[in-house]
XYZ file of C-alpha atoms in Angstrom:
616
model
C 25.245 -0.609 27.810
C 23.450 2.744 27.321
C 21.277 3.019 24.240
C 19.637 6.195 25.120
C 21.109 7.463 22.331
C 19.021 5.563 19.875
C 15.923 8.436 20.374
C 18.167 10.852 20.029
C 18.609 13.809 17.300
C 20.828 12.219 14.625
C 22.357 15.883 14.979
C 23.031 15.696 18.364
C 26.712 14.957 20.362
C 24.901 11.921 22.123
C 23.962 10.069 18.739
C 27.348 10.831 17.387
C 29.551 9.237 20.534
C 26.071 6.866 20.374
C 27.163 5.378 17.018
C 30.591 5.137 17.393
C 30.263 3.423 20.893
C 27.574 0.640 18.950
C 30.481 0.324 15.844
C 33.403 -0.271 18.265
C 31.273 -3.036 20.362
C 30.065 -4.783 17.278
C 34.113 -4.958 15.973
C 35.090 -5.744 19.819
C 32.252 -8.767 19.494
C 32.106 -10.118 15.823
C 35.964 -9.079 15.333
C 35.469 -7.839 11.928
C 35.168 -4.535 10.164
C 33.848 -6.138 6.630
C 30.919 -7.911 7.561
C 28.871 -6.240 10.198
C 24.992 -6.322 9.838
C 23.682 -2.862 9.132
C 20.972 -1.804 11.718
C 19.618 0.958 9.839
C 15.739 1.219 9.248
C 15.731 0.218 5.624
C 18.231 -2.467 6.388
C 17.109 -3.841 9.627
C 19.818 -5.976 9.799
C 19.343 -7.968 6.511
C 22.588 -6.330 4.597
C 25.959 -6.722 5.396
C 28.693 -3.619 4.677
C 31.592 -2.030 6.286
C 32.296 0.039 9.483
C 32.501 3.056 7.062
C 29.434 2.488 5.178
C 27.032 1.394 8.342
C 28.063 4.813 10.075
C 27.045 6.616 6.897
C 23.791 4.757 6.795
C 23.440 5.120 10.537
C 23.287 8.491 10.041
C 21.533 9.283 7.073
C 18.438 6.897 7.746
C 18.803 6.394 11.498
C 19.083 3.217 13.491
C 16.290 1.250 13.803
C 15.176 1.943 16.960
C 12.998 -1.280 17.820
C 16.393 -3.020 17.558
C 16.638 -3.123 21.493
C 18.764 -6.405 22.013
C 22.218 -6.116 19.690
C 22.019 -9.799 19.236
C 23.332 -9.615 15.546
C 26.435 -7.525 17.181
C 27.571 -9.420 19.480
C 25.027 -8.885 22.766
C 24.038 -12.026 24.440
C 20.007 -12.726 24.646
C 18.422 -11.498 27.693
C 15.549 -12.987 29.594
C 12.898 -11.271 31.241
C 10.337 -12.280 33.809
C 6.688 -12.048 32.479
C 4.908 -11.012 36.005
C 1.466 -12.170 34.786
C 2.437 -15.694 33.869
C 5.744 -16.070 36.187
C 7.693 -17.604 33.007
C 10.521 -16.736 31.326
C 10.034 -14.076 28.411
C 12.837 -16.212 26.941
C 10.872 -19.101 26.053
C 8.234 -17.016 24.134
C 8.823 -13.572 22.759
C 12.122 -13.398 22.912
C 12.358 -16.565 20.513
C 10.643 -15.227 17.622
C 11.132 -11.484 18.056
C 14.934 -12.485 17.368
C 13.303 -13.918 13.774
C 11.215 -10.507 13.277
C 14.443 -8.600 13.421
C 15.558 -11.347 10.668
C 13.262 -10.023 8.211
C 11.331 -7.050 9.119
C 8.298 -9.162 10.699
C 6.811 -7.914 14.028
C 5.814 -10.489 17.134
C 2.481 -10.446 15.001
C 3.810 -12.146 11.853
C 3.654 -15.866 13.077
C 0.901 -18.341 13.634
C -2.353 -18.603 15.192
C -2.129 -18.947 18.788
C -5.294 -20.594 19.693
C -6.821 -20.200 22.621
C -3.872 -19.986 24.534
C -1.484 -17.003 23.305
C 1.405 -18.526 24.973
C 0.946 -21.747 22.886
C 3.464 -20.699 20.406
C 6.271 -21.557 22.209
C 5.073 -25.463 22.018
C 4.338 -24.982 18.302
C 7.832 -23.770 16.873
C 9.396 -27.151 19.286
C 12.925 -27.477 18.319
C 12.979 -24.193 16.180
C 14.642 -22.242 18.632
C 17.958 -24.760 18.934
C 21.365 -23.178 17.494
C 22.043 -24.461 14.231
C 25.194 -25.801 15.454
C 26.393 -26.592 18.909
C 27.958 -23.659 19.812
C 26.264 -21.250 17.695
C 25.054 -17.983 19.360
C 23.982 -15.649 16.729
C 21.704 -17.900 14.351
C 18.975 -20.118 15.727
C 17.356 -22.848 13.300
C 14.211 -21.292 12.833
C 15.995 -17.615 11.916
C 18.611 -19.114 9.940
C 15.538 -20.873 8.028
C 13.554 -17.253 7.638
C 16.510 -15.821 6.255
C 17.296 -18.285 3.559
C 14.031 -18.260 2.881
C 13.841 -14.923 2.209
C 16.331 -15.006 -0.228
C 14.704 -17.909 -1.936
C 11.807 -15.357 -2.428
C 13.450 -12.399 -3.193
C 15.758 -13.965 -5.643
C 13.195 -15.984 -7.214
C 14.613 -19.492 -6.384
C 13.536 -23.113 -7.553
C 12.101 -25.341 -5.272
C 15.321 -27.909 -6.380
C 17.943 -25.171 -5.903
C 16.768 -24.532 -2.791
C 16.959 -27.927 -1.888
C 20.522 -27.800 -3.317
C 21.462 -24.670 -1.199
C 19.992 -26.627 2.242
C 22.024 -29.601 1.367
C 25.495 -27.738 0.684
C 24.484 -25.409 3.863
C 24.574 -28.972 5.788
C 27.754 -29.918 4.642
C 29.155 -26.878 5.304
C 28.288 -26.017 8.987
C 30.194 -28.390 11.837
C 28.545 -32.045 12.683
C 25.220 -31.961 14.484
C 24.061 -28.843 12.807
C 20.060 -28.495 12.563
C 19.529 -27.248 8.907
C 17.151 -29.146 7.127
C 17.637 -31.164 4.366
C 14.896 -30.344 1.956
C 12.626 -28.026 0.549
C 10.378 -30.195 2.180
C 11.640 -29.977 5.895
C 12.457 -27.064 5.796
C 8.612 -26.334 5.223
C 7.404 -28.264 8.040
C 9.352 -25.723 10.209
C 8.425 -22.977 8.841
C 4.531 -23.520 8.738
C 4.048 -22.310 12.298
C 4.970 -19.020 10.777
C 2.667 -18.898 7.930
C -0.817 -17.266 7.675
C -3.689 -19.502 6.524
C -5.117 -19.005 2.581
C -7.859 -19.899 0.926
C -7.548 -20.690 -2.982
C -11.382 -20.154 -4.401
C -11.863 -20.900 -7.977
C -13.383 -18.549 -9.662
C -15.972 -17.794 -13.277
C -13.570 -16.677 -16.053
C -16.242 -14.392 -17.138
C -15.933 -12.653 -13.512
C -19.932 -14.222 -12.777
C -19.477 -15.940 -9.582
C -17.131 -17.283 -7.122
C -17.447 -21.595 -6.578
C -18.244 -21.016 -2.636
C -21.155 -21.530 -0.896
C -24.198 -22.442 -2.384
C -21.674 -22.893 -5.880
C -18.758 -24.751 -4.436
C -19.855 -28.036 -6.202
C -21.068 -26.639 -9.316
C -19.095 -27.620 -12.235
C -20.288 -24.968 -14.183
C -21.242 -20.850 -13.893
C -24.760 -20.659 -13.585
C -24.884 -17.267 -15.202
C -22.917 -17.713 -18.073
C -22.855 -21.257 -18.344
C -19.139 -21.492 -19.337
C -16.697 -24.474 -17.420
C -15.365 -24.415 -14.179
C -12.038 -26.112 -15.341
C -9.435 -24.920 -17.809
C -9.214 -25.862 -21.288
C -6.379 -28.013 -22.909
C -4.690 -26.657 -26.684
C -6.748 -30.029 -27.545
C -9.974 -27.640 -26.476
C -10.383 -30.687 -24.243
C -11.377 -29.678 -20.323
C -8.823 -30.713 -17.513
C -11.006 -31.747 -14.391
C -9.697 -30.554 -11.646
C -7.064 -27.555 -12.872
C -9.602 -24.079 -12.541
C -9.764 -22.279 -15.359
C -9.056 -19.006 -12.665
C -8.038 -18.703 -8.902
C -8.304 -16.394 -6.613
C -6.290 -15.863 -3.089
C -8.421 -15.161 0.176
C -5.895 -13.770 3.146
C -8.714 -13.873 6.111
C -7.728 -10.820 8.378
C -9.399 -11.636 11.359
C -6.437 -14.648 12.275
C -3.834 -11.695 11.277
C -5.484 -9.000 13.506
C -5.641 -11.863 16.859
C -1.647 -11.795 15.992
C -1.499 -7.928 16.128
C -2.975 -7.789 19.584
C -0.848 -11.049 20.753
C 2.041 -8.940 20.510
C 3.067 -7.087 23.645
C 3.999 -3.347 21.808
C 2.001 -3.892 18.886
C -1.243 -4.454 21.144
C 0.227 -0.777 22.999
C 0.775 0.902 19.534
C -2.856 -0.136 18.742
C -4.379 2.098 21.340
C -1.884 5.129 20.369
C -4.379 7.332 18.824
C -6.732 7.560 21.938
C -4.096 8.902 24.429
C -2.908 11.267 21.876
C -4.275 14.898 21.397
C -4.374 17.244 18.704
C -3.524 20.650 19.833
C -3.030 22.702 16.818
C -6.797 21.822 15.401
C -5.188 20.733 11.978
C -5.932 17.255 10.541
C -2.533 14.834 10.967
C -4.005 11.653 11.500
C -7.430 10.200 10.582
C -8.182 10.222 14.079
C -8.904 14.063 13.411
C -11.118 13.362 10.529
C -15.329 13.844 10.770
C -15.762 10.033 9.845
C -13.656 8.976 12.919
C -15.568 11.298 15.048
C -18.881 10.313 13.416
C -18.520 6.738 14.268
C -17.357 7.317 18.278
C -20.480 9.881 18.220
C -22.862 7.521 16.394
C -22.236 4.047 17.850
C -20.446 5.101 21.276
C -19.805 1.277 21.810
C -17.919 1.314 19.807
C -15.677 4.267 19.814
C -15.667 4.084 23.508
C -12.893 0.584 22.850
C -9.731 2.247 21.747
C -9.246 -1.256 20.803
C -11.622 -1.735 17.714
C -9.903 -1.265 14.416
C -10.539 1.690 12.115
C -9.464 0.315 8.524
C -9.085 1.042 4.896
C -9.008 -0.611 1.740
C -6.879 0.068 -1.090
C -7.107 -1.669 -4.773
C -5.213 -1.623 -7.624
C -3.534 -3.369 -10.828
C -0.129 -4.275 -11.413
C 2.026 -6.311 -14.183
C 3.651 -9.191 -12.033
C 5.630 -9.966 -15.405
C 7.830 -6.800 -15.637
C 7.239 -7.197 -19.210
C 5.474 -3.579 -21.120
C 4.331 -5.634 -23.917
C 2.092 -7.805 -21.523
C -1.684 -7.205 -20.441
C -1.534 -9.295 -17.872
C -2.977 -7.331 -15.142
C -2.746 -8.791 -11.267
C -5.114 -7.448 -8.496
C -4.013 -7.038 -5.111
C -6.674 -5.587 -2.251
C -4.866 -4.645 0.803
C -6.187 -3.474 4.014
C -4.301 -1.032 6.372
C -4.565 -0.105 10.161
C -5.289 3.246 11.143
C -5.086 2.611 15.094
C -1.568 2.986 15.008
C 0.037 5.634 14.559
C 1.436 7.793 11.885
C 5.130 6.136 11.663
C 3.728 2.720 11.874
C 0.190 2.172 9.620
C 2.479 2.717 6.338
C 5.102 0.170 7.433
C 4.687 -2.788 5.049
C 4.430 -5.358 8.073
C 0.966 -3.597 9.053
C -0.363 -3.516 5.108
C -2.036 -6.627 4.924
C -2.816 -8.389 1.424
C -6.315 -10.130 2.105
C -7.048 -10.509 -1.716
C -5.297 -11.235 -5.189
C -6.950 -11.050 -7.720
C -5.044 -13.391 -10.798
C -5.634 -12.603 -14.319
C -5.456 -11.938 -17.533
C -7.804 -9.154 -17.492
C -8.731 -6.875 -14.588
C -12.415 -7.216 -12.657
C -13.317 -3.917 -13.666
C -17.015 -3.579 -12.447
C -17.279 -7.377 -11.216
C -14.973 -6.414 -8.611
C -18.089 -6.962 -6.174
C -17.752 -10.402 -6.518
C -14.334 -11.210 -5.431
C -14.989 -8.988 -2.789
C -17.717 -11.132 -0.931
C -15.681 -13.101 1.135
C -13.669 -9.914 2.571
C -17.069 -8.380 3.041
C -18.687 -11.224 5.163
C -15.599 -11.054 7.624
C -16.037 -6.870 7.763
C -19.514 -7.989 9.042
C -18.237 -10.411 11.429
C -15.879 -7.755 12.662
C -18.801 -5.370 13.059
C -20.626 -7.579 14.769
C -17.693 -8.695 17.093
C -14.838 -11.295 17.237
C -14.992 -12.576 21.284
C -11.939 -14.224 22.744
C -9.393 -12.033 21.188
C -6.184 -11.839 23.745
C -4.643 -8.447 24.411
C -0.829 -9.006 25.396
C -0.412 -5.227 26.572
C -3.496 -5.787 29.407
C -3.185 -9.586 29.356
C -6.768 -9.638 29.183
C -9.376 -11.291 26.952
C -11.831 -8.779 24.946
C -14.495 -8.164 21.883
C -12.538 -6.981 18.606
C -14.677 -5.023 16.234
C -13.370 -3.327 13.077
C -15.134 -0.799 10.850
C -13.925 0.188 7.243
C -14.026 4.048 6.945
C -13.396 4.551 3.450
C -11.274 2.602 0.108
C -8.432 4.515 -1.444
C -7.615 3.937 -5.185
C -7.070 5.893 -8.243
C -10.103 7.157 -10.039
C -10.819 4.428 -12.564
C -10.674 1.784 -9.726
C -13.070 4.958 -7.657
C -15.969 3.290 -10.653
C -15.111 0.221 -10.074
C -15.566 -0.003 -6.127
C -18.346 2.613 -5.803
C -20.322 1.776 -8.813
C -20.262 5.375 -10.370
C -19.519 6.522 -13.683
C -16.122 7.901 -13.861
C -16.080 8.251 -18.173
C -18.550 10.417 -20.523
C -20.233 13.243 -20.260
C -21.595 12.816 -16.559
C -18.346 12.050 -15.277
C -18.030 14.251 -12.093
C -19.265 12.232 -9.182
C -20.049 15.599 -7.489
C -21.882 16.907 -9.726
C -23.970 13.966 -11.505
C -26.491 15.069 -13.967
C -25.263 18.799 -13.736
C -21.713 17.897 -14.689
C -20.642 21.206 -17.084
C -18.685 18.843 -20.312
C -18.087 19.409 -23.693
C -16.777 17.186 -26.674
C -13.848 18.627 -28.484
C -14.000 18.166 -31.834
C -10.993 17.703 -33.274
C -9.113 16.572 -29.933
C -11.767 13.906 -29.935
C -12.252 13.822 -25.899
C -14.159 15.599 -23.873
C -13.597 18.192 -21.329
C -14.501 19.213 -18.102
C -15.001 23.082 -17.581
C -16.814 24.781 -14.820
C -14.452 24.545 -11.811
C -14.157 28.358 -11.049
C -17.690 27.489 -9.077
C -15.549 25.761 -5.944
C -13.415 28.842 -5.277
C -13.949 31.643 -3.128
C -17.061 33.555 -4.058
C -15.171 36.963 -4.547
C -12.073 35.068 -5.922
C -10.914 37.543 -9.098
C -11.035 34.625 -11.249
C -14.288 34.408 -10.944
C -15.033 37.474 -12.889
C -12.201 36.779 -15.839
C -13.386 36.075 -18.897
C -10.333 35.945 -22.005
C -8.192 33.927 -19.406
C -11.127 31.385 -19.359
C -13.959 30.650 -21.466
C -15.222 34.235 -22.061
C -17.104 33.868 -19.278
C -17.893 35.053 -15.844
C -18.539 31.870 -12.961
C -21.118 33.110 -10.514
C -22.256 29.852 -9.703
C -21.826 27.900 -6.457
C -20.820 24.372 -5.999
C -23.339 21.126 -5.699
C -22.920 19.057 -2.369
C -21.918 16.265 -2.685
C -24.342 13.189 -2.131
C -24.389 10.927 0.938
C -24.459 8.146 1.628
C -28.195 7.322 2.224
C -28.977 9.605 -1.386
C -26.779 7.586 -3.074
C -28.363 4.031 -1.982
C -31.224 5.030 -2.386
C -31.177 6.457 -6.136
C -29.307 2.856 -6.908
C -32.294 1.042 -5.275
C -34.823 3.039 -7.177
C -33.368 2.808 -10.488
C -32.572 6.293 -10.661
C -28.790 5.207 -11.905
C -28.212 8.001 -14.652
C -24.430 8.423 -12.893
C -24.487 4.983 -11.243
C -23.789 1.434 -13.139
C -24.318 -0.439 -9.916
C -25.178 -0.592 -5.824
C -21.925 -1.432 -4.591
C -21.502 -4.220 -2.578
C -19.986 -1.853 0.719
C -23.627 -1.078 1.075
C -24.108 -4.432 2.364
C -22.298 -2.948 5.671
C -24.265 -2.006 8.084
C -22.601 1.552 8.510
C -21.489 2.137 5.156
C -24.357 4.283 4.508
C -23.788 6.832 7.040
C -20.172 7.954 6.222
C -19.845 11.293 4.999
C -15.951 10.268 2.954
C -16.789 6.646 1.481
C -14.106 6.480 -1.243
C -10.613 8.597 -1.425
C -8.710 9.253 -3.998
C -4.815 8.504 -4.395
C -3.208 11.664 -4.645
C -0.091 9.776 -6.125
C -2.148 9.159 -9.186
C -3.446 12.376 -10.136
C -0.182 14.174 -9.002
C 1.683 12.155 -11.291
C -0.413 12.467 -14.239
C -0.811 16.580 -14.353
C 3.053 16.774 -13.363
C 3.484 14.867 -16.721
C 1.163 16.716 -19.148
C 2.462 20.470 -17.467
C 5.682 19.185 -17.666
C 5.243 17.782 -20.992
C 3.604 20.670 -22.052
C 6.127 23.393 -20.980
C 9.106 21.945 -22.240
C 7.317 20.562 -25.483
C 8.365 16.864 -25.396
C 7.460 14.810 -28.288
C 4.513 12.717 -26.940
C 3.700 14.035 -23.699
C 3.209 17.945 -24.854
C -0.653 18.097 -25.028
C -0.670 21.737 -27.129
C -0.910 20.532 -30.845
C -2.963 21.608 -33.800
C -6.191 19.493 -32.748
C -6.037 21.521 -29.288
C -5.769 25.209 -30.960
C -8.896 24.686 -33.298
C -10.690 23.306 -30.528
C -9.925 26.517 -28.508
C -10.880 28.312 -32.000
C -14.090 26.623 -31.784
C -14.990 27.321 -27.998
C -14.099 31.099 -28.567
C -11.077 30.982 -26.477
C -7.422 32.558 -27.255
C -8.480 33.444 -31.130
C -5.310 34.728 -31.568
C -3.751 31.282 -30.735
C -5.361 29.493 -34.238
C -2.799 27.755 -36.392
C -1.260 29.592 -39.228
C -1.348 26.737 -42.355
C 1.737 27.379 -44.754
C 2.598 26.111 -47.840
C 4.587 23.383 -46.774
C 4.151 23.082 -42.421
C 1.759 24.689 -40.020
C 2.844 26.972 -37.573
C 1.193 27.312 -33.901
C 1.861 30.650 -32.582
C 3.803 30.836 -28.712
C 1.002 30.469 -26.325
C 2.113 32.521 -22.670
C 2.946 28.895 -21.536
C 5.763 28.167 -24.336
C 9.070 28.560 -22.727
C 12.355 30.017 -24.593
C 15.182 27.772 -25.208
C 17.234 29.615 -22.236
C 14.138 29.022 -20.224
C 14.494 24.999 -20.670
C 17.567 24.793 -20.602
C 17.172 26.394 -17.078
C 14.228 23.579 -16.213
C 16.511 21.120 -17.233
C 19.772 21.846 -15.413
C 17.327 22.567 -12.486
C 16.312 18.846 -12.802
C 19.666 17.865 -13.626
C 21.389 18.795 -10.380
C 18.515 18.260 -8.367
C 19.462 15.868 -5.140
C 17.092 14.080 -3.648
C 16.829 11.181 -0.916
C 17.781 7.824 -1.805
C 14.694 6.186 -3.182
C 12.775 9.006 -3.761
C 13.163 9.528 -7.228
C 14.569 7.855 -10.602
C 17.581 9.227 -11.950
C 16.170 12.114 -14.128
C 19.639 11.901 -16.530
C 18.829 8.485 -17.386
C 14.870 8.757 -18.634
C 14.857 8.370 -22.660
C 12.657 11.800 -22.508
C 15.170 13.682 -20.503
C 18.011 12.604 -23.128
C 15.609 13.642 -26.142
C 15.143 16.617 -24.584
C 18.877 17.770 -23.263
C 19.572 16.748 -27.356
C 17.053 18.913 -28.532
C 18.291 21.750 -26.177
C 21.861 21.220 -26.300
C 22.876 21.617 -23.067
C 26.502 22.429 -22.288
């Protein structure tokens, strides 16, 4: 059948006839028009829905175009030859790339091959029977991924699950293959799995218990137990008083390069070529090109990996009124290309970090075992199997920069981010002042990065009275920064971060980014806030007029003090009631993509506000 179509415009004739030719052989082949799988790419064939609503979806998201074989639609499996090893495709990829399309997993989602890539087939055994005699669309091992993905996603007991296998068992015809237990059904599944290791770790954030500490019963810095204590301030031997996950990536990236198009994606940015001499992919970016310029070894493999890191906290409770902060550090592939490196299957998780309370500055320490495998990639990982050449080669990986939002930014690079010096540009020559009724202190000076003969420049009442004829520091690398750490010169420095410990760390001109998403968010709020005066988030108040009465700025903006309320005169950014209330119904019947917003009508500040404004 011709699927063509698939890469075509979704405004085009041939996607239209496309679609319906795919909906009329899925009804022709799974005679139903209630249940069909939808094969969009947010659904990838995990939610069922009608005709109606799949051809909406179709449409609006487009098909999923590595969905090749229809085999959730009715279209048999086929086998292909594999010319290099003269055996049947069926007994290998095809068997678990049918699972992948179960739950968005990619050929490089299951287990460790060995030394032999086409091992795997031996290692799933009877995983690829039907799970009934007869049964074409579900083998044992999908029909296992997929209720196990709903154990996770739903949040399942071990003994429900258990529950759910049994009545599964007694449901399907005689001889059917689904396991019994929570139990079995783990055995199966554990060729799929990546390896872990579960390191205990000092409460007090001292040390990890590896190495030359992985028999010490206590932290030889603060001296505090290894093991938890009881209510009955008695210690339990044996349960850690905190854990931390290890995800080694090394095994994951041997899996990336075992799989036939994933090994070809990897390789995607050096046959492509930027023509327009803009920056679209951090191929185009001076640390790429530094590296292939300064070790040509290594940037003449299109094969080594180009990584970052990103770090954060998150509440794994859903609960506001809990601390409990969780620390993931994920790593992501910049090899592939644009469409690709953001897909969740390619963000890999290689550290969580439990709680209560976040590292903060002792992040360096659960770091070291992620940092001694960047060195071994550095070095070189030998034996690594490329499906796409079916050859053997060297894998090397280098980690060009960490993204994170600017409180992590102190945490990872070891520079102070709070405080009068908190500009890591600038350093000792950061331009700050203390308000002194708004109790916090600001940040002026930044007229210095624009244009020399920008007109703002020369303004003075808009500003702070006056004129910017300064120019703007440089920013330190790499090599000034480790060595004013390693000389004690740390005015604007708390620590030598432990990245320095790789070798080429040093010489990259962008070592930490910032996430946009962060900063974006946060001045949206307080101009939002701000303009349309919501109570909490509007930062112009009576602290923030006498502190502009203090600096000399906007006199005419002081508070007038009554006999019963202060009044704050309009400032040029207060908006008239007709002006909100045309913000608001802007917001208000604003459409966006699904997913890319909340629903504006429903956020307790929005309803506040339409109250206050009365809109009709």
């Amino acid at each position: 059948m011709d699927k063509s179509w698939m890469h075509s415009d979704r405004r085009s004739k041939a996607y239209e006839f496309g679609v319906e030719a795919f909906l009329n052989f899925a009804v022709e082949n799974l005679l139903t028009t209630t249940h069909i799988c939808c094969p969009c790419v947010k659904c990838v064939n995990l939610k069922l829905f009608g005709v109606g609503i799949i051809r909406d979806r179709v449409y609006f998201n487009g098909i999923d175009q590595s969905y090749k074989n229809w085999t959730f639609h009715g279209e048999p499996w086929e086998a292909t030859t594999n010319a290099s090893r003269n055996v049947e495709e069926d007994d290998g990829h095809s068997r678990y790339s049918f699972v992948s399309e179960e739950i968005d997993m990619d050929d490089n989602d299951f287990g460790d091959f060995g030394s032999d890539p086409y091992e795997f087939a031996n290692v799933i055994g009877d995983g690829d029977q039907p799970v009934y005699p007869g049964c074409r669309k579900y083998a044992k091992l999908s029909a296992l991924v997929k209720l196990y993905n709903l154990k996770a996603k739903h949040g399942m007991s071990d003994v429900c699950f258990t529950e759910l296998l049994i009545l599964q068992g007694d449901l399907l015809p005689e001889g059917n293959t689904i396991p019994t237990s929570m139990y079995e059904a783990k055995k199966t599944l554990c060729a799929l799995g990546l390896s872990y290791e579960k390191m205990h770790a000092c409460p007090n954030d001292c040390i990890l218990y590896r190495k030359e500490y992985e028999d010490s019963t206590n932290c030889p810095t603060c001296g505090i137990s290894r093991w938890k204590e009881g209510k009955d301030s008695i210690l339990k031997e044996g349960v850690p008083a905190k854990v931390v996950w290890y995800f080694p990536p090394i095994p994951r990236f041997k899996r990336m390069f075992q799989s036939h198009e994933t090994a070809k994606s990897l390789t995607w940015h050096a046959a492509r070529k930027s023509i327009d001499g803009q920056m679209s992919h951090p191929a185009d970016s001076p640390s790429w090109k530094l590296l292939d310029d300064k070790w040509p070894e290594f940037g003449n493999e299109p094969r080594n990996l180009r990584l970052a890191l990103s770090f954060d906290g998150f509440n794994p409770h859903s609960s506001l009124s809990s601390r409990y902060s969780c620390w993931p550090v994920i790593l992501v592939t910049y090899n592939l290309p644009p469409w690709l490196c953001m897909k969740r299957k390619f963000m890999m998780l290689t550290l969580l970090i439990s709680g209560p309370k976040q590292p903060g500055n002792d992040i360096d320490v659960y770091l070291e075992p992620l940092i001694d495998d960047l060195k071994s990639l550095w070095v070189g990982i030998r034996g690594v199997y490329d499906a796409h050449n079916g050859e053997y080669f060297t894998l090397r990986a280098v980690l060009m920069w960490t993204i994170n939002d600017f409180p992590a930014y102190g945490n990872l690079s070891g520079c102070v981010v709070k405080g009068y010096k908190a500009c890591p540009i600038c350093g000792d020559d950061t331009p700050s002042h203390r308000l002194k009724n708004g109790h916090k202190i600001c940040y002026i000076g930044h007229r210095k990065w624009l244009p020399i003969n920008h007109p703002y420049r020369r303004q003075r009442a808009a500003f702070n009275e006056k004129p910017e004829y300064g120019i703007p520091p440089e920013p330190l690398t790499g090599e000034e920064v480790l060595h004013m750490v390693e000389n004690g010169d740390r005015v604007c420095w708390k620590k030598k971060s432990i990245f320095f410990d790789l070798e080429y760390w040093k010489y990259l001109p962008v070592r930490h980014a910032l996430d946009v998403m962060h900063i974006e968010k946060n001045v949206c709020d307080s101009i939002i806030g701000t303009l349309l005066e919501i109570p909490g988030k509007n930062k112009d108040g009576i602290a923030a007029r006498l502190d502009l009465l203090n600096m000399g700025v906007k006199t005419d903006l002081q508070p007038e003090y009554g006999e019963r309320r202060t009044r704050l005169p309009p400032g040029p950014w207060n908006l008239s009631r007709a002006e909100k209330r045309e913000v608001c119904n802007s917001f208000y019947g604003m459409k966006v993509p699904e997913g890319y917003s909340s629903n504006l009508y429903k956020i307790q500040d929005f309803l506040a506000l339409n109250h206050m404004i009365v809109i009709p």
